Short mmCIF file of C-alpha atoms and ligand atoms in Angstrom, two decimals:
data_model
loop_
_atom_site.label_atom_id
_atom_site.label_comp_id
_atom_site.label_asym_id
_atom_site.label_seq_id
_atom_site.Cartn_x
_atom_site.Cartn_y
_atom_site.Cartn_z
CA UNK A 1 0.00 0.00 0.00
CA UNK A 2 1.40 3.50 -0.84
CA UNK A 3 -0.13 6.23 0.63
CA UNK A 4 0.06 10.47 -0.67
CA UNK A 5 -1.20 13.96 1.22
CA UNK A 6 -4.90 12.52 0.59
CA UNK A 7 -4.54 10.17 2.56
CA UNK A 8 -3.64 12.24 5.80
CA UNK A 9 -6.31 15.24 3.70
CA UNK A 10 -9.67 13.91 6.10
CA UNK A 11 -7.72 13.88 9.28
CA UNK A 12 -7.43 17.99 8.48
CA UNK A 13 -3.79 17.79 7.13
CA UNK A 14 -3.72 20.36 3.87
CA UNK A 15 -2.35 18.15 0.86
CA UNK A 16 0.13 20.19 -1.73
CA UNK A 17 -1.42 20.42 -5.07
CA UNK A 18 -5.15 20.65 -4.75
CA UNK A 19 -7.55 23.47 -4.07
CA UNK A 20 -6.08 25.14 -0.36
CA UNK A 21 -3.32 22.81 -0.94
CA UNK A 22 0.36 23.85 0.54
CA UNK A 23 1.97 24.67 -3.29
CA UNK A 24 -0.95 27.15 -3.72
CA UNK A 25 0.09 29.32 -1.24
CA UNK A 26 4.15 28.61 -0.69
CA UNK A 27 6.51 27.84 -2.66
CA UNK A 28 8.33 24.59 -2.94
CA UNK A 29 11.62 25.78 -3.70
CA UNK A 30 11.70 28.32 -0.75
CA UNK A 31 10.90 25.77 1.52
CA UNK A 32 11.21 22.28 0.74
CA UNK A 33 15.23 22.55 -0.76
CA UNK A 34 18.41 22.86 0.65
CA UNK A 35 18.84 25.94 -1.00
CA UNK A 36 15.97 27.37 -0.11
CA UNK A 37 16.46 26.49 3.91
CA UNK A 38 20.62 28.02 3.41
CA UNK A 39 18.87 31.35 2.14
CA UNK A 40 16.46 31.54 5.26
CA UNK A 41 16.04 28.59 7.45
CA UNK A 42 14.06 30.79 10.13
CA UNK A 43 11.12 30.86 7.30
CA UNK A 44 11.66 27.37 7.03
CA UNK A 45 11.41 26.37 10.96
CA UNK A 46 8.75 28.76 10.96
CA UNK A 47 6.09 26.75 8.56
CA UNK A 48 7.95 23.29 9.72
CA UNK A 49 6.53 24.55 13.27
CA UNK A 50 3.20 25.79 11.89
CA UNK A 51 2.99 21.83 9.99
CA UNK A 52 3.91 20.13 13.04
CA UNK A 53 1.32 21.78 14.91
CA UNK A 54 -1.20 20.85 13.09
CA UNK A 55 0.09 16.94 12.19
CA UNK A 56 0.04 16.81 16.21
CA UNK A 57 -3.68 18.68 16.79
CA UNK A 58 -4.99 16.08 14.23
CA UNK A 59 -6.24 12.45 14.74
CA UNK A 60 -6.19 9.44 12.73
CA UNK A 61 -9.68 9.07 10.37
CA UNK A 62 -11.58 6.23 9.97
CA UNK A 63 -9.47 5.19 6.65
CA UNK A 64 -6.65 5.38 8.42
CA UNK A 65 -7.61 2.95 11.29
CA UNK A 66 -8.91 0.73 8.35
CA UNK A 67 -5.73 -0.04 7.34
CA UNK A 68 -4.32 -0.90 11.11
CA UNK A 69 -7.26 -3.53 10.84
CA UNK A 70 -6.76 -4.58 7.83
CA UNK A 71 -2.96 -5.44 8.35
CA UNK A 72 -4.43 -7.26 11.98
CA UNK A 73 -6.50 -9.14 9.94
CA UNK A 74 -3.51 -10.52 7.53
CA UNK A 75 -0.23 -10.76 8.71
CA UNK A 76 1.72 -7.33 9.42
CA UNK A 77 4.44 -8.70 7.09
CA UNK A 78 2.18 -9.40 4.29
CA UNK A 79 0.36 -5.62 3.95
CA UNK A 80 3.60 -3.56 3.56
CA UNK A 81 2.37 0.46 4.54
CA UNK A 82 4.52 3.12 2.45
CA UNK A 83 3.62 7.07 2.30
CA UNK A 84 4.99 10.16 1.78
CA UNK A 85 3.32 11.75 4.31
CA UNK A 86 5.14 13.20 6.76
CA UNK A 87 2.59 13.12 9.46
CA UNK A 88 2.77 10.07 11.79
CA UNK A 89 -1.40 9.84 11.54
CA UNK A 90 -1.12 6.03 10.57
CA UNK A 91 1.80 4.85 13.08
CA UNK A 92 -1.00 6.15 15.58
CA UNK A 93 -3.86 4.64 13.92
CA UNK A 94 -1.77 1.50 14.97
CA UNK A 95 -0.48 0.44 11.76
CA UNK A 96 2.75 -1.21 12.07
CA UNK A 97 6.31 -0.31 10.89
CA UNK A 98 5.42 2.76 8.16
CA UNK A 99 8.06 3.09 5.54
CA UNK A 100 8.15 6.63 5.91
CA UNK A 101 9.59 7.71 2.33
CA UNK A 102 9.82 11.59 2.46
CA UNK A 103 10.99 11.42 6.22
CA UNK A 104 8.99 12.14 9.55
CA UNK A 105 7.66 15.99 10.17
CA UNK A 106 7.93 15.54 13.90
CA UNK A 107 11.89 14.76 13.95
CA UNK A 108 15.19 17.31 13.70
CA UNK A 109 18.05 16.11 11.93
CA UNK A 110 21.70 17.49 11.48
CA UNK A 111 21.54 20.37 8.28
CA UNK A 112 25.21 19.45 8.07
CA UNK A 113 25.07 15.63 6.93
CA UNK A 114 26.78 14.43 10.68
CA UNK A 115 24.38 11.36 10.57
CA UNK A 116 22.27 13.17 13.58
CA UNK A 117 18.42 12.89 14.18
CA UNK A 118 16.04 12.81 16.55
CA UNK A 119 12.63 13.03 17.44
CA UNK A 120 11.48 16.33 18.29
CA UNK A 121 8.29 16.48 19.52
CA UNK A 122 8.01 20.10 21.79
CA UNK A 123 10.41 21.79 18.92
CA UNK A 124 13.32 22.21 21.60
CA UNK A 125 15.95 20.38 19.42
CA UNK A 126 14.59 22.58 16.40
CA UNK A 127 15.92 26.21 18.47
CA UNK A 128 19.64 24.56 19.66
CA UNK A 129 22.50 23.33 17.07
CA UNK A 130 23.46 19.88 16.36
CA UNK A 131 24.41 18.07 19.21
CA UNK A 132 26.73 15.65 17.82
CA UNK A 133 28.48 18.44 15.77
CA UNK A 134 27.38 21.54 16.48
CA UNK A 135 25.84 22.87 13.01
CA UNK A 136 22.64 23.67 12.43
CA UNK A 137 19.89 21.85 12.80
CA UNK A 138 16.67 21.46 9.82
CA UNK A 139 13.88 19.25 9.81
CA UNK A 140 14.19 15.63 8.66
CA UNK A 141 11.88 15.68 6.06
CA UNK A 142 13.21 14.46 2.12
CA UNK A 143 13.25 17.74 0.34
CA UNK A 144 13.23 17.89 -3.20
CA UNK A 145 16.26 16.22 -5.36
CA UNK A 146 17.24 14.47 -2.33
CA UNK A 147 17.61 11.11 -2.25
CA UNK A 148 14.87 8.74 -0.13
CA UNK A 149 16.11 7.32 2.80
CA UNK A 150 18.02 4.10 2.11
CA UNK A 151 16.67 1.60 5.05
CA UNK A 152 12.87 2.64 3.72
CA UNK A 153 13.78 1.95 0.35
CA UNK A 154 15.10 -1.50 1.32
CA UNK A 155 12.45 -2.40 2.58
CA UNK A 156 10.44 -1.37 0.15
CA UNK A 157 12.27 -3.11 -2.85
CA UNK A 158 12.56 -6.49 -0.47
CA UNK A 159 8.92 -6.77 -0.10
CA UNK A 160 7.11 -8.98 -3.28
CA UNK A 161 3.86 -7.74 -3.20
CA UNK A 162 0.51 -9.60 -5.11
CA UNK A 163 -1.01 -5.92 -5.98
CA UNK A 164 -1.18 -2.83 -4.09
CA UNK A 165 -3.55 0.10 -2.93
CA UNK A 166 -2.57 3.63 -3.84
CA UNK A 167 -4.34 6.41 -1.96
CA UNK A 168 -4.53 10.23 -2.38
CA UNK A 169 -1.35 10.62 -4.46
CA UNK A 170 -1.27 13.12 -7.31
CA UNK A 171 1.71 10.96 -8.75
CA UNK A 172 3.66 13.67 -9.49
CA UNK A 173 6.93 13.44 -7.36
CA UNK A 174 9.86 10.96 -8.69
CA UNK A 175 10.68 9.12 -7.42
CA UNK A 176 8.12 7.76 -5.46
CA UNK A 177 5.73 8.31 -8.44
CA UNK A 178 7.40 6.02 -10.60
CA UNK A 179 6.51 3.22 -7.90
CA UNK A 180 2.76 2.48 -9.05
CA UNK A 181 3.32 2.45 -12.77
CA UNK A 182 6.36 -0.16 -12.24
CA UNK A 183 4.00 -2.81 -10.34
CA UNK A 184 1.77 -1.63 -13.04
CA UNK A 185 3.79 -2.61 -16.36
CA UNK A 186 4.91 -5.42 -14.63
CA UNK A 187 1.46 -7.27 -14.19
CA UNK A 188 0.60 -6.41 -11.00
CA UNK A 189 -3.16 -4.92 -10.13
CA UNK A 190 -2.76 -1.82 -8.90
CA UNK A 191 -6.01 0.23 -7.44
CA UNK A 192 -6.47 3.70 -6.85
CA UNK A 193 -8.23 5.50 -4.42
CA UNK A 194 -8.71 9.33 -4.85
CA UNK A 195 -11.77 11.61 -6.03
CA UNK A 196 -10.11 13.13 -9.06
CA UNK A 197 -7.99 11.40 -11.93
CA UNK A 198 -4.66 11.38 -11.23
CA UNK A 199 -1.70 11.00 -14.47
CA UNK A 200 -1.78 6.90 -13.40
CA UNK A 201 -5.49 6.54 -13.52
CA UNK A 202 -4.99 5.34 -17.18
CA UNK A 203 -2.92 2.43 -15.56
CA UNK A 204 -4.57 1.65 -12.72
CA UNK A 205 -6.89 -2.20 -12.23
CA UNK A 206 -9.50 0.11 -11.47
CA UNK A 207 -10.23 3.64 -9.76
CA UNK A 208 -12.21 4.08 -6.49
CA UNK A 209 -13.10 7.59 -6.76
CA UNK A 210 -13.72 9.19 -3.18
CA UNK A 211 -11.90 10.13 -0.05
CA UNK A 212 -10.02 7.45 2.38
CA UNK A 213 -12.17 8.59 4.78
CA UNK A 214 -15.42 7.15 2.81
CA UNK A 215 -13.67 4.59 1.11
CA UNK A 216 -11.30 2.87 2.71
CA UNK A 217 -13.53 1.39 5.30
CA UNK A 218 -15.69 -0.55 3.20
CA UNK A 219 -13.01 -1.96 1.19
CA UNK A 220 -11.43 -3.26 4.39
CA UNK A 221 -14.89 -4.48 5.42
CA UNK A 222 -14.79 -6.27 2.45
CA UNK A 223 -11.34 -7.53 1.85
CA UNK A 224 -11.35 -9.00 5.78
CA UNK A 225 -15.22 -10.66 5.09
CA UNK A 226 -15.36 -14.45 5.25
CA UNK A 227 -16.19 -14.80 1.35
CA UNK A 228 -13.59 -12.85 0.39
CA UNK A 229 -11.05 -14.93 2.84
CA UNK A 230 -12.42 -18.14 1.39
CA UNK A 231 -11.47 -16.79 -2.13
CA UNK A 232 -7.85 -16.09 -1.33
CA UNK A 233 -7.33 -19.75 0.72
CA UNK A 234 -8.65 -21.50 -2.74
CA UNK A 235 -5.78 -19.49 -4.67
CA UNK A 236 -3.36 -19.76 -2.49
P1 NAD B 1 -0.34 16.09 -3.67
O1 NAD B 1 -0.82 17.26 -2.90
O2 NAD B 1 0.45 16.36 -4.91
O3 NAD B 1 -1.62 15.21 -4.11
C1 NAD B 1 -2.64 14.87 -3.20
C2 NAD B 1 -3.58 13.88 -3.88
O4 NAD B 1 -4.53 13.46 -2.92
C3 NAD B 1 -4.37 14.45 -5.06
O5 NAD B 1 -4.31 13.56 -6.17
C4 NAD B 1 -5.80 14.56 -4.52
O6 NAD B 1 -6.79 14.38 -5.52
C5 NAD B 1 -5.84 13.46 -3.51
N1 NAD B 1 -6.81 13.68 -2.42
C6 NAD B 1 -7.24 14.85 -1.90
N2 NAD B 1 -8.11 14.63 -0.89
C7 NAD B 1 -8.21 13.29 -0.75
C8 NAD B 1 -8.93 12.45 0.13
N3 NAD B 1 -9.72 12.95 1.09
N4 NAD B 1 -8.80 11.10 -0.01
C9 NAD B 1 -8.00 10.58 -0.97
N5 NAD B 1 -7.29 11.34 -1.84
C10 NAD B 1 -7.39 12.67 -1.72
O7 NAD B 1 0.52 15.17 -2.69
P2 NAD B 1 1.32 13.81 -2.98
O8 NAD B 1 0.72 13.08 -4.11
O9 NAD B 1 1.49 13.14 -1.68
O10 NAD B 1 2.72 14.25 -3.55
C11 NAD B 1 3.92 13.99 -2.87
C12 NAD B 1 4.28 15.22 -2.15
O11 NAD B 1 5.43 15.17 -1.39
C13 NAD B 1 4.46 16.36 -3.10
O12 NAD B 1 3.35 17.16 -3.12
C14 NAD B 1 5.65 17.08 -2.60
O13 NAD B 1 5.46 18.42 -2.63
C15 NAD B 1 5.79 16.51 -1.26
N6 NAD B 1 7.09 16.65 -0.76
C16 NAD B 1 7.16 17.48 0.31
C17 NAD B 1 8.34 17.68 0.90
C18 NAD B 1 8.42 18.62 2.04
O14 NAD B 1 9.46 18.84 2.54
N7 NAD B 1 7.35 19.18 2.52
C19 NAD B 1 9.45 17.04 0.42
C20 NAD B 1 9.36 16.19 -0.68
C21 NAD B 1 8.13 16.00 -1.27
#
């Protein structure tokens, strides 16, 4: 399963590209580079704060606690969570070991490159410099043209998967984006789940169109429902 902003959009969490969206109103290359946080990291820190604020006000949805049932109802190992989302919404909907692609909002990492990072809940490592090296600190989100973390993208490529669920991504940031349409031209069914048309809709097994907040629960409901059980033991 790869989740986008939509998924995290019903918990209250502004996505990037839509209507309201974060790219509306800022711009990515002031605040989401490396160059952009060297010309003025204090306007960085300052909507890093603002984001973390609200990522910690908000509460996992209903299609967010779907999927912590739905990987109870399998094995962890066998529904394999990845998102871009910076938020930690689905580690506290319960679901277990999210491959957090793009990084964690709520952790303060080492703007040098020491190898430093820590969680940073209150912002107090965010205001003090590195404290293995003493540079400056940023947050430890993947900012454009940086590379994903490895460990996540280990896992990631490790993990065979029969099909997968995308949800609320505009699948339009490499390379993450480049993830569906792989599983895709290789054979595997991939479904999407997002109220507008996104560039993979053309590839996808077939489009769910709605929120992850509407949808997601009855797909669980279904997927976890003793026909649909039956089904996969006479495959398998
Ligand atoms: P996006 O904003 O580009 O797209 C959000 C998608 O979610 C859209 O397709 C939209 O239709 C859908 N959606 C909206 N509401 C929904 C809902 N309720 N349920 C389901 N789907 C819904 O975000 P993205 O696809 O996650 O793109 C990856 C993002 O990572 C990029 O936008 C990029 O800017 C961001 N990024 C951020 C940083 C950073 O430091 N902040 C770093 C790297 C990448």
């Amino acid at each position: 399963m790869l989740t986008g902003a939509g998924a995290s959009a019903d918990a209250g969490i502004p996505t990037f590209r839509d209507e309201g969206g974060l790219w509306r109103t800022h711009r990515a290359e002031d605040l989401a580079t490396p160059q952009g946080f060297a010309a003025n990291p204090d306007a960085v820190w300052e909507w890093y704060r603002e984001r973390r604020a609200v990522a910690a006000r908000a509460q996992p949805h209903p299609g967010q606690r779907a999927i912590a049932l739905l990987q109870r109802h399998f094995f962890a190992a066998e529904v394999l969570v990845a998102t871009t989302n910076e938020d930690d919404l689905l580690d506290r909907a319960g679901v277990a070991k999210v491959l957090h692609l793009h990084g964690r909002l709520a952790e303060t990492a080492c703007a040098a490159g020491c190898g430093w990072s820590a969680p940073d809940p209150d912002d107090s490592l965010s205001r003090r410099p590195c404290p293995a090296c003493g540079a400056p600190v940023r947050p430890a989100s993947v900012w454009f043209n940086e590379p994903l973390p490895v460990a996540e993208v280990e896992a990631l490529t490790a993990f065979l998967p029969d099909g997968c669920l995308l949800i609320g991504s505009s699948c339009l940031v490499a390379p993450v984006s480049n993830v569906p349409a792989e599983m895709s031209l290789s054979g595997l069914p991939v479904v999407q789940i997002n109220p507008d048309v996104t560039p993979f809709s053309q590839f996808a097994a077939a489009s769910l169109r709605g929120t992850a907040k509407d949808i997601l629960p009855v797909l669980v409901d279904h997927l976890t429902s003793p026909t649909v059980r039956d089904q996969r033991r006479r495959l398998t």
